[in-house]
Short mmCIF file of C-alpha atoms in Angstrom, two decimals:
data_model
loop_
_atom_site.label_atom_id
_atom_site.label_comp_id
_atom_site.label_asym_id
_atom_site.label_seq_id
_atom_site.Cartn_x
_atom_site.Cartn_y
_atom_site.Cartn_z
CA MET A 1 114.67 183.09 130.43
CA HIS A 2 116.69 180.75 132.98
CA ILE A 3 114.20 180.32 135.60
CA ILE A 4 115.05 178.76 138.99
CA ASP A 5 112.67 177.34 141.18
CA SER A 6 112.66 178.87 145.00
CA HIS A 7 110.82 176.18 146.35
CA ALA A 8 111.37 171.88 145.70
CA HIS A 9 112.24 169.01 147.17
CA VAL A 10 114.51 165.55 146.28
CA ASP A 11 113.96 162.73 149.32
CA GLU A 12 112.90 159.58 149.80
CA TYR A 13 110.95 159.38 153.77
CA GLU A 14 108.65 156.75 154.18
CA ALA A 15 107.10 157.99 157.11
CA PHE A 16 105.71 160.53 155.50
CA GLY A 17 105.38 158.07 152.00
CA TRP A 18 106.65 160.45 149.75
CA PHE A 19 109.44 159.13 147.42
CA ASP A 20 110.96 161.33 145.33
CA PRO A 21 114.81 160.83 144.07
CA PRO A 22 116.34 164.18 142.53
CA GLU A 23 115.56 162.39 138.50
CA THR A 24 111.39 162.84 139.33
CA LEU A 25 112.55 166.97 139.97
CA ILE A 26 114.81 166.90 137.31
CA GLU A 27 112.37 165.56 134.73
CA LEU A 28 109.91 167.33 135.88
CA MET A 29 111.91 170.59 135.48
CA ASP A 30 112.93 169.54 131.47
CA GLU A 31 109.22 169.53 131.15
CA ALA A 32 108.89 172.32 132.25
CA GLY A 33 111.47 174.72 130.80
CA ILE A 34 112.86 175.06 134.64
CA ALA A 35 116.92 175.44 134.46
CA GLN A 36 117.71 175.53 138.61
CA ALA A 37 116.22 174.62 141.42
CA VAL A 38 116.46 175.22 144.90
CA VAL A 39 115.42 171.48 147.01
CA MET A 40 115.56 170.35 150.47
CA THR A 41 114.67 167.06 151.99
CA TYR A 42 111.34 166.48 153.57
CA ALA A 43 112.68 165.07 156.78
CA ASP A 44 114.30 167.18 159.05
CA ALA A 45 118.10 166.51 160.42
CA PRO A 46 118.91 165.73 162.26
CA VAL A 47 115.60 163.62 164.15
CA LEU A 48 113.25 162.50 161.02
CA LYS A 49 117.02 161.57 159.18
CA ALA A 50 119.91 161.15 160.92
CA ASN A 51 121.53 161.73 157.07
CA ALA A 52 119.75 163.96 155.69
CA LEU A 53 122.12 166.23 154.61
CA GLN A 54 124.69 163.78 153.61
CA TYR A 55 121.98 162.76 151.63
CA LEU A 56 121.00 166.18 149.91
CA TYR A 57 124.14 166.88 149.02
CA GLU A 58 124.63 164.03 147.16
CA ALA A 59 122.10 164.27 145.13
CA CYS A 60 122.47 167.82 144.15
CA ARG A 61 126.24 166.73 143.26
CA ARG A 62 124.80 164.53 141.25
CA HIS A 63 122.80 167.02 139.87
CA SER A 64 125.48 169.75 140.07
CA GLY A 65 124.67 172.82 138.37
CA ARG A 66 120.37 172.22 138.21
CA LEU A 67 119.70 171.98 142.36
CA ILE A 68 120.80 174.65 145.23
CA PRO A 69 120.57 172.84 148.32
CA TYR A 70 118.53 174.18 151.17
CA ALA A 71 118.90 172.32 154.88
CA ARG A 72 116.14 171.20 156.40
CA ILE A 73 117.23 171.26 160.30
CA ASN A 74 115.34 170.76 163.21
CA PRO A 75 116.01 173.75 165.34
CA HIS A 76 115.82 171.98 168.53
CA ALA A 77 118.15 169.03 167.99
CA GLY A 78 120.94 170.43 170.96
CA ASN A 79 123.80 170.08 167.28
CA ALA A 80 121.24 172.57 164.79
CA GLU A 81 123.72 174.88 164.54
CA SER A 82 126.78 173.44 164.08
CA LEU A 83 125.01 171.04 161.92
CA LEU A 84 123.78 174.73 159.83
CA ARG A 85 127.64 175.54 160.07
CA GLU A 86 128.27 172.14 158.80
CA ALA A 87 125.93 172.52 155.67
CA ILE A 88 126.61 175.66 154.77
CA VAL A 89 131.09 176.03 154.94
CA ASP A 90 131.54 172.33 154.51
CA MET A 91 128.58 171.73 152.04
CA GLY A 92 128.06 174.55 150.13
CA MET A 93 124.31 174.65 151.45
CA LYS A 94 122.51 177.83 150.44
CA GLY A 95 119.71 178.30 152.84
CA LEU A 96 117.73 176.47 155.69
CA LYS A 97 113.94 175.20 155.85
CA ILE A 98 112.56 175.10 158.29
CA HIS A 99 108.67 173.76 158.80
CA GLN A 100 107.74 173.77 161.75
CA GLU A 101 104.83 171.00 161.44
CA SER A 102 107.67 168.57 161.64
CA VAL A 103 109.20 169.78 164.26
CA THR A 104 106.48 171.07 166.47
CA ALA A 105 107.96 174.86 166.73
CA ALA A 106 106.73 178.30 165.85
CA ALA A 107 108.07 180.22 163.95
CA HIS A 108 108.87 182.40 167.48
CA HIS A 109 110.13 179.33 169.52
CA PRO A 110 113.38 180.56 171.06
CA SER A 111 115.32 177.82 169.26
CA VAL A 112 113.77 178.70 165.88
CA LEU A 113 114.84 182.76 166.66
CA ARG A 114 118.21 180.71 168.13
CA LEU A 115 118.99 178.86 164.59
CA VAL A 116 117.55 181.58 162.01
CA LYS A 117 120.24 184.82 163.41
CA ALA A 118 122.94 182.00 162.51
CA ALA A 119 121.88 181.31 159.29
CA ALA A 120 121.81 185.16 158.79
CA LYS A 121 125.17 185.68 160.27
CA PHE A 122 126.03 183.88 156.91
CA SER A 123 123.21 186.13 154.77
CA ALA A 124 121.55 182.82 154.20
CA PRO A 125 118.18 182.89 153.63
CA ILE A 126 115.10 180.85 155.99
CA LEU A 127 112.30 178.88 153.95
CA PHE A 128 109.62 178.63 155.77
CA HIS A 129 106.84 177.04 155.72
CA THR A 130 103.55 178.93 155.98
CA GLY A 131 99.86 178.04 156.04
CA ASP A 132 96.44 176.97 158.55
CA GLU A 133 98.15 174.86 160.88
CA SER A 134 98.27 175.66 164.15
CA LEU A 135 102.46 176.01 163.95
CA SER A 136 102.37 177.54 160.31
CA LEU A 137 100.31 181.22 160.75
CA PRO A 138 101.76 184.29 159.15
CA GLN A 139 101.14 186.29 162.13
CA GLN A 140 104.02 184.25 164.14
CA PHE A 141 106.45 185.82 162.22
CA ALA A 142 106.03 188.81 163.31
CA LYS A 143 107.65 188.17 166.57
CA LEU A 144 110.97 186.80 164.76
CA ALA A 145 110.33 189.42 161.64
CA GLN A 146 111.31 192.01 164.71
CA GLU A 147 114.09 190.46 165.91
CA VAL A 148 116.20 188.94 163.61
CA PRO A 149 115.74 192.04 161.03
CA GLU A 150 119.31 190.85 159.27
CA ALA A 151 117.68 187.38 158.60
CA THR A 152 116.22 187.30 154.29
CA VAL A 153 112.91 185.34 155.84
CA ILE A 154 110.65 183.60 152.85
CA LEU A 155 107.14 182.44 153.86
CA ALA A 156 106.26 179.18 151.03
CA HIS A 157 102.81 178.91 149.99
CA MET A 158 101.42 182.91 151.48
CA GLY A 159 99.67 181.85 153.81
CA GLY A 160 97.88 178.55 152.29
CA TYR A 161 94.37 179.08 151.87
CA HIS A 162 93.55 180.83 154.47
CA HIS A 163 95.71 183.12 155.67
CA THR A 164 96.58 184.28 152.50
CA GLU A 165 95.48 187.96 153.56
CA ASP A 166 98.17 187.71 156.82
CA ALA A 167 101.27 186.41 154.92
CA ILE A 168 101.00 189.51 152.36
CA GLY A 169 99.73 192.27 155.22
CA LEU A 170 102.93 190.41 157.25
CA CYS A 171 105.62 191.35 154.08
CA GLU A 172 103.74 195.54 154.15
CA LYS A 173 105.29 195.45 157.81
CA TYR A 174 108.47 193.90 157.48
CA ASP A 175 110.85 194.06 155.02
CA ASN A 176 112.93 191.20 155.55
CA LEU A 177 109.95 188.75 155.18
CA LEU A 178 109.30 187.23 150.98
CA LEU A 179 107.42 185.55 150.05
CA ASP A 180 107.08 182.16 147.82
CA THR A 181 104.04 181.30 145.04
CA SER A 182 104.51 177.35 145.00
CA ALA A 183 101.01 175.75 145.72
CA CYS A 184 99.00 179.74 146.42
CA PRO A 185 96.42 178.03 144.74
CA TYR A 186 94.88 182.21 144.36
CA PRO A 187 96.67 183.28 141.09
CA HIS A 188 94.85 186.27 141.66
CA ARG A 189 96.45 186.80 145.49
CA ILE A 190 99.57 186.04 143.48
CA ALA A 191 98.90 189.08 141.92
CA GLU A 192 98.03 191.24 144.45
CA ALA A 193 101.12 190.06 146.72
CA ILE A 194 103.19 192.00 143.44
CA ARG A 195 101.63 194.69 143.37
CA ARG A 196 101.39 195.54 147.58
CA ILE A 197 104.80 194.69 147.89
CA GLY A 198 106.54 194.71 144.42
CA ALA A 199 107.88 192.15 141.90
CA ASP A 200 111.55 192.25 144.40
CA ARG A 201 110.09 190.30 147.32
CA VAL A 202 107.89 187.83 145.91
CA LEU A 203 109.69 184.61 144.37
CA PHE A 204 108.77 181.33 141.83
CA GLY A 205 108.43 178.70 143.62
CA SER A 206 107.29 174.80 143.26
CA ASP A 207 107.31 172.57 145.63
CA GLY A 208 107.53 170.26 143.09
CA PRO A 209 107.66 167.01 142.61
CA GLY A 210 104.62 166.62 144.36
CA CYS A 211 103.07 170.37 143.10
CA ASN A 212 103.19 169.48 139.44
CA PRO A 213 106.50 172.70 138.35
CA ALA A 214 105.20 173.54 135.00
CA LEU A 215 101.53 174.26 136.60
CA GLU A 216 103.11 176.09 138.98
CA LEU A 217 104.90 177.91 136.07
CA ARG A 218 101.89 178.42 134.36
CA LYS A 219 99.93 179.52 137.23
CA ILE A 220 102.62 182.60 137.05
CA ARG A 221 102.16 183.22 133.13
CA ARG A 222 98.59 183.42 134.06
CA LEU A 223 99.01 186.12 135.69
CA GLU A 224 100.60 188.39 132.65
CA LEU A 225 102.79 190.27 134.41
CA SER A 226 105.29 192.75 132.98
CA GLN A 227 108.79 191.58 131.29
CA SER A 228 110.84 192.97 134.34
CA GLU A 229 108.53 192.03 137.04
CA GLU A 230 108.63 188.20 135.25
CA GLN A 231 112.54 188.51 135.39
CA LEU A 232 112.20 189.19 139.10
CA VAL A 233 109.96 186.65 140.39
CA LEU A 234 110.98 183.68 137.98
CA HIS A 235 115.00 183.67 138.50
CA ASP A 236 116.28 187.53 139.56
CA ASN A 237 115.26 187.33 143.27
CA ILE A 238 116.27 183.94 144.12
CA ALA A 239 119.20 184.47 141.87
CA SER A 240 120.80 187.84 144.08
CA ILE A 241 119.53 186.02 147.02
CA LEU A 242 121.38 183.21 146.90
CA GLU A 243 124.12 185.43 145.61
CA ARG A 244 124.93 187.01 148.61
CA VAL A 245 125.20 183.52 151.20
CA ARG A 246 129.09 183.64 152.61
CA ASN A 247 130.01 180.32 152.65
CA GLY A 248 133.26 181.18 153.68
CA GLY A 249 135.15 179.62 151.08
CA SER A 250 133.38 176.28 151.14
CA GLU A 251 135.28 173.27 150.07
CA ARG A 252 132.71 171.24 148.75
CA GLY A 253 130.57 174.00 147.73
CA ASN A 254 127.16 173.20 145.13
CA ARG A 255 127.70 176.44 142.73
CA MET B 1 82.42 167.25 127.44
CA ILE B 2 83.46 169.32 130.43
CA VAL B 3 81.81 169.91 133.17
CA ASP B 4 82.78 171.66 136.00
CA ALA B 5 81.22 169.58 139.17
CA LEU B 6 81.47 173.35 141.51
CA ALA B 7 80.41 176.33 141.32
CA LEU B 8 78.78 178.48 143.72
CA ILE B 9 77.00 181.56 142.39
CA GLY B 10 75.87 185.24 144.04
CA THR B 11 76.78 187.04 146.72
CA SER B 12 78.76 185.26 149.90
CA ILE B 13 78.75 187.11 152.90
CA ASN B 14 81.62 185.69 153.15
CA GLY B 15 83.59 188.64 150.91
CA TYR B 16 82.87 186.67 146.96
CA ARG B 17 80.32 187.06 144.50
CA LEU B 18 80.23 185.38 141.51
CA GLY B 19 76.44 186.60 138.27
CA ALA B 20 75.61 183.93 136.54
CA GLU B 21 76.90 186.47 133.80
CA GLU B 22 80.29 186.08 134.61
CA LEU B 23 80.34 182.12 135.50
CA LEU B 24 78.89 181.56 131.53
CA ALA B 25 81.84 184.02 129.93
CA SER B 26 84.28 182.32 132.53
CA MET B 27 83.27 178.48 131.33
CA HIS B 28 83.08 180.47 127.50
CA GLN B 29 86.65 181.17 127.62
CA ASN B 30 88.18 178.06 129.48
CA ASN B 31 85.64 176.22 126.93
CA ILE B 32 83.38 174.36 130.05
CA ASP B 33 80.26 172.84 129.15
CA ARG B 34 78.28 173.05 131.48
CA CYS B 35 78.57 174.01 134.85
CA VAL B 36 76.99 172.84 138.84
CA VAL B 37 75.78 176.23 140.67
CA ALA B 38 75.38 175.88 143.88
CA PRO B 39 74.20 179.13 145.74
CA VAL B 40 76.41 181.42 148.50
CA GLN B 41 75.47 182.12 152.42
CA PRO B 42 74.66 185.60 151.68
CA MET B 43 73.89 188.66 154.16
CA THR B 44 70.61 187.80 154.91
CA TYR B 45 71.06 184.07 155.77
CA ARG B 46 68.35 182.74 154.33
CA LEU B 47 69.69 179.88 152.31
CA GLU B 48 66.03 179.29 150.84
CA THR B 49 65.71 182.59 148.63
CA GLN B 50 69.40 181.52 147.44
CA ASN B 51 67.68 177.81 145.95
CA ASP B 52 65.30 179.95 144.49
CA SER B 53 67.75 181.83 142.62
CA VAL B 54 69.85 179.07 141.39
CA ALA B 55 66.92 177.48 140.05
CA ALA B 56 65.98 180.50 138.13
CA ALA B 57 69.22 180.21 136.79
CA GLN B 58 69.45 176.93 135.81
CA ALA B 59 65.93 177.19 134.06
CA GLN B 60 67.03 180.44 131.70
CA TYR B 61 70.50 178.30 131.24
CA PRO B 62 68.99 174.67 131.22
CA ASP B 63 71.79 173.73 129.11
CA SER B 64 74.39 175.10 130.97
CA PHE B 65 74.26 175.84 134.50
CA ILE B 66 73.36 172.06 136.61
CA ALA B 67 71.39 173.43 139.79
CA PHE B 68 72.43 172.59 143.24
CA CYS B 69 70.72 173.30 146.65
CA ARG B 70 72.59 174.55 149.75
CA VAL B 71 70.97 173.03 152.95
CA ASP B 72 71.68 174.24 156.65
CA PRO B 73 70.78 170.48 158.71
CA ARG B 74 70.02 172.46 162.04
CA GLN B 75 66.53 172.94 161.03
CA GLY B 76 66.24 170.01 161.88
CA PRO B 77 62.77 168.85 160.09
CA ASP B 78 62.78 172.17 157.91
CA ALA B 79 66.13 170.81 155.97
CA VAL B 80 64.30 167.88 155.17
CA ALA B 81 61.44 169.68 153.72
CA GLU B 82 63.46 172.48 151.96
CA LEU B 83 65.74 169.36 150.54
CA ARG B 84 62.32 167.75 149.35
CA ARG B 85 60.99 171.06 147.91
CA CYS B 86 63.94 171.36 145.73
CA VAL B 87 64.60 168.23 144.41
CA LEU B 88 60.53 167.31 143.87
CA GLY B 89 59.79 170.53 143.17
CA LEU B 90 61.91 173.01 141.85
CA GLY B 91 63.89 170.07 140.05
CA LEU B 92 67.17 170.86 141.17
CA LYS B 93 69.96 168.23 140.91
CA GLY B 94 71.91 167.49 143.73
CA LEU B 95 72.77 169.20 147.64
CA MET B 96 75.81 170.96 148.64
CA LEU B 97 76.49 171.51 152.19
CA HIS B 98 78.99 173.93 153.04
CA PRO B 99 79.40 173.15 156.89
CA MET B 100 82.49 175.33 157.83
CA GLU B 101 80.28 178.54 156.39
CA GLU B 102 77.04 177.52 157.90
CA GLY B 103 79.15 175.82 160.85
CA TYR B 104 78.22 172.27 161.73
CA ALA B 105 80.50 169.31 161.63
CA VAL B 106 79.35 167.16 159.16
CA ASN B 107 78.92 164.74 161.11
CA ASP B 108 76.23 165.64 163.15
CA THR B 109 73.13 163.64 163.00
CA SER B 110 70.84 166.34 161.41
CA ALA B 111 73.74 166.34 158.99
CA VAL B 112 73.63 162.69 158.30
CA ARG B 113 69.90 162.63 157.95
CA LEU B 114 70.41 165.05 155.60
CA VAL B 115 72.63 163.07 153.83
CA ARG B 116 70.91 159.93 154.07
CA GLU B 117 67.90 162.15 152.31
CA ALA B 118 69.30 162.90 149.99
CA GLY B 119 70.09 159.88 148.64
CA ALA B 120 66.03 158.89 149.09
CA LEU B 121 65.41 161.33 146.88
CA GLY B 122 68.53 159.91 144.39
CA VAL B 123 70.72 163.13 144.40
CA PRO B 124 74.88 163.33 144.83
CA VAL B 125 75.95 165.45 148.31
CA VAL B 126 78.63 167.65 147.28
CA VAL B 127 80.79 168.48 150.73
CA ALA B 128 82.78 171.34 150.84
CA ALA B 129 85.94 169.57 152.65
CA GLY B 130 89.11 169.42 154.51
CA TYR B 131 87.60 172.12 156.73
CA PRO B 132 89.76 171.14 160.48
CA TRP B 133 86.42 170.22 162.53
CA MET B 134 84.01 170.99 160.32
CA ALA B 135 84.33 169.02 157.18
CA HIS B 136 87.60 167.01 157.94
CA ALA B 137 87.34 163.82 155.52
CA GLN B 138 87.81 161.12 158.81
CA GLN B 139 84.43 163.30 159.20
CA ILE B 140 83.11 162.34 155.80
CA ARG B 141 84.05 158.66 155.81
CA PHE B 142 81.18 158.81 158.86
CA VAL B 143 78.83 160.08 157.14
CA ALA B 144 79.71 158.11 154.28
CA GLU B 145 79.29 154.92 156.07
CA GLN B 146 75.94 155.72 157.51
CA ALA B 147 74.75 157.35 153.78
CA GLU B 148 75.47 154.32 151.80
CA GLU B 149 73.16 155.21 149.50
CA THR B 150 74.34 158.71 149.07
CA THR B 151 77.08 159.67 146.30
CA ILE B 152 79.21 162.01 148.18
CA VAL B 153 81.85 164.87 146.73
CA MET B 154 84.64 166.06 148.68
CA SER B 155 85.70 169.26 146.99
CA HIS B 156 89.25 170.82 148.00
CA GLY B 157 90.38 166.93 147.24
CA GLY B 158 89.19 166.08 150.92
CA GLN B 159 91.90 168.05 152.63
CA ILE B 160 93.12 171.31 153.15
CA ASN B 161 96.08 171.22 154.51
CA ILE B 162 99.54 172.96 152.63
CA SER B 163 102.05 170.06 154.34
CA GLY B 164 99.96 167.72 152.90
CA LEU B 165 99.60 165.75 155.77
CA ALA B 166 96.32 165.18 156.16
CA GLN B 167 96.30 163.19 152.81
CA ALA B 168 96.53 160.18 154.46
CA ASP B 169 93.19 160.90 155.52
CA ALA B 170 91.48 161.98 152.44
CA TYR B 171 93.21 158.72 151.47
CA LEU B 172 92.22 156.13 153.65
CA ALA B 173 88.39 158.06 153.14
CA MET B 174 88.29 157.25 149.55
CA GLU B 175 89.70 153.68 150.86
CA ALA B 176 86.86 152.91 152.61
CA CYS B 177 83.44 153.78 150.89
CA ASP B 178 82.42 153.45 147.81
CA ASN B 179 80.67 156.20 147.60
CA LEU B 180 82.92 158.63 148.20
CA SER B 181 84.40 160.32 145.48
CA VAL B 182 86.61 163.76 145.31
CA GLY B 183 86.79 167.22 143.65
CA THR B 184 89.97 168.64 142.17
CA ASN B 185 89.53 172.19 143.24
CA GLY B 186 92.97 174.02 144.97
CA VAL B 187 94.42 169.44 145.74
CA TYR B 188 97.91 170.04 146.96
CA ARG B 189 99.78 168.13 145.58
CA GLN B 190 98.76 166.61 141.78
CA ASP B 191 100.50 162.85 142.90
CA PHE B 192 97.64 162.86 145.23
CA LEU B 193 95.08 162.71 142.34
CA GLU B 194 96.98 160.55 140.34
CA GLU B 195 97.44 158.21 143.27
CA CYS B 196 93.64 157.97 144.05
CA VAL B 197 92.83 157.35 139.65
CA GLU B 198 95.92 154.53 140.33
CA ALA B 199 93.93 153.21 143.71
CA PHE B 200 90.78 153.82 143.13
CA GLY B 201 90.35 154.32 139.49
CA PRO B 202 89.26 157.81 137.13
CA GLU B 203 85.44 157.33 137.79
CA ARG B 204 86.16 159.13 141.61
CA ILE B 205 87.42 161.95 140.50
CA LEU B 206 85.95 165.08 139.59
CA PHE B 207 86.53 168.23 138.26
CA THR B 208 85.30 171.32 140.39
CA SER B 209 86.50 174.26 140.60
CA MET B 210 84.37 176.34 143.29
CA ALA B 211 84.16 179.63 141.77
CA PRO B 212 85.32 182.34 142.90
CA VAL B 213 87.17 181.16 145.92
CA PHE B 214 88.94 179.15 143.06
CA ASP B 215 90.13 180.15 139.14
CA GLN B 216 88.31 178.19 136.73
CA GLY B 217 90.73 178.58 134.57
CA PHE B 218 93.95 177.60 136.59
CA GLU B 219 91.69 174.79 137.93
CA ILE B 220 91.18 173.45 134.50
CA ASP B 221 94.46 173.78 134.19
CA ARG B 222 95.04 171.63 138.00
CA VAL B 223 93.03 169.20 135.86
CA ARG B 224 95.06 169.21 132.36
CA SER B 225 98.59 168.77 134.44
CA ILE B 226 97.37 165.67 136.27
CA LYS B 227 99.75 162.72 134.41
CA MET B 228 97.14 159.54 133.61
CA GLU B 229 95.50 158.49 130.29
CA GLU B 230 93.47 160.98 128.22
CA LEU B 231 90.78 158.80 128.16
CA TYR B 232 90.81 158.81 132.13
CA ARG B 233 90.35 162.69 132.46
CA GLN B 234 87.92 162.96 129.59
CA LEU B 235 86.12 160.82 132.58
CA VAL B 236 87.43 163.33 135.58
CA LEU B 237 86.09 166.61 133.28
CA GLY B 238 82.78 165.78 133.02
CA LYS B 239 81.49 162.18 131.88
CA ASN B 240 82.18 161.48 135.75
CA VAL B 241 79.30 164.21 137.17
CA LEU B 242 77.24 163.86 134.68
CA ARG B 243 76.87 159.67 135.08
CA ILE B 244 76.86 160.55 138.34
CA LEU B 245 73.38 162.97 137.33
CA GLY B 246 72.27 159.96 135.33
CA MET B 247 72.60 162.64 133.24
CA GLU B 248 75.08 160.27 130.52
CA THR B 249 75.66 156.77 130.11
CA GLU B 250 79.49 156.36 128.96
CA GLY B 251 81.39 154.71 131.90
CA ARG B 252 85.20 153.87 131.72
CA PRO B 253 86.18 153.86 128.76
#
């Protein structure tokens, strides 16, 4: 099976103490049998790392066909929308990543909503961090889900350690929300999510290389899904999301 | 020998349950030889009866279970008395604290007193760790500094933060206190555990599943995914906890 990891990282960012060049991830992908990975930096452009998009672009260009970039952008930045446009149209990036803790904005913040609407115009998915921290709670996504129903919003980590039920419940309520399995420590809750919202709305993600992609993949395999469910979770769901992205005739795209 | 250094048995007021026989079946399925068992917080709020229950489970399955008591430090002198009853009277082998579920800060004076008493009795303490406000790694570091004679194990790698932004706190706590170790259950980013092995040695990393909150089978997969020497993995998977409990004298290979 052609497996696509929908959530991984490449970056070398001293402030967080994480040095993960693309080769680190590629090696772990090879160990795990993962063909492609959606990747983003740890640092947000342009505030934490001015050249974050260029770094990501170059990393993915070196591993064309293996790595698929999402632009991680601070929505408070005055040029956030133009950066997003540059990332998608000029650099061929396929989505937007927002990490509320590092940009100090919850999902309902006006600047977040503005950038999400901009991404939705390209049909680009928006991957959000979710967890137990005060800016990352799943219930904070209700306003966004209501106000931007056309956006494809992926809730990473399924709500972390203590907000899994909120994440699944919110997806039951809003069709434009999906879940990724990365770092979710509870295999049985992934099975439950598939049962409650459908296998077509749950995406395999590893959050590698810090989280071991092989372990994250074993977590999915432990669920003993049907062949068609596994095909959706490990490939088809993210593949169809990426196919819908409108790059506007990108010249530098990473396809 | 594979030893799970923490599982919880009983029916918890917090909505999870695990019976002794269910745990034995899971251990068998996952090739786990022995397991540290501690009580849950029951519907009655009475931990004493739960301590009696884990003592009975240990007596019934002495080759499989190593029982720890669970005590609420806010009960003051009664808490110390309960710890002494469990260790000296019931033959329990350690103390488990769950500040989040009981509702106290681990660095409260009463909790520090209890942890020091455990050290005086020669038994280790496992703390359900990582909960901000209640059992953050730096709060546990404070306790460890006040109770240098006590071996303390922080579950969850000392952190419950799926951004990874609490790793520095857990790392600093480990760096500051030799009497601190970490359990592996649910740890976000396995490279944190790899860094701990490299910085502090494999002796201070213990396989904990914290079943049934976490899946015992998946948690052993987590330990097997840590990139380290196989001899070190044997320590993490069981020899370390046996050494801490004085049940095996084998040290670092």
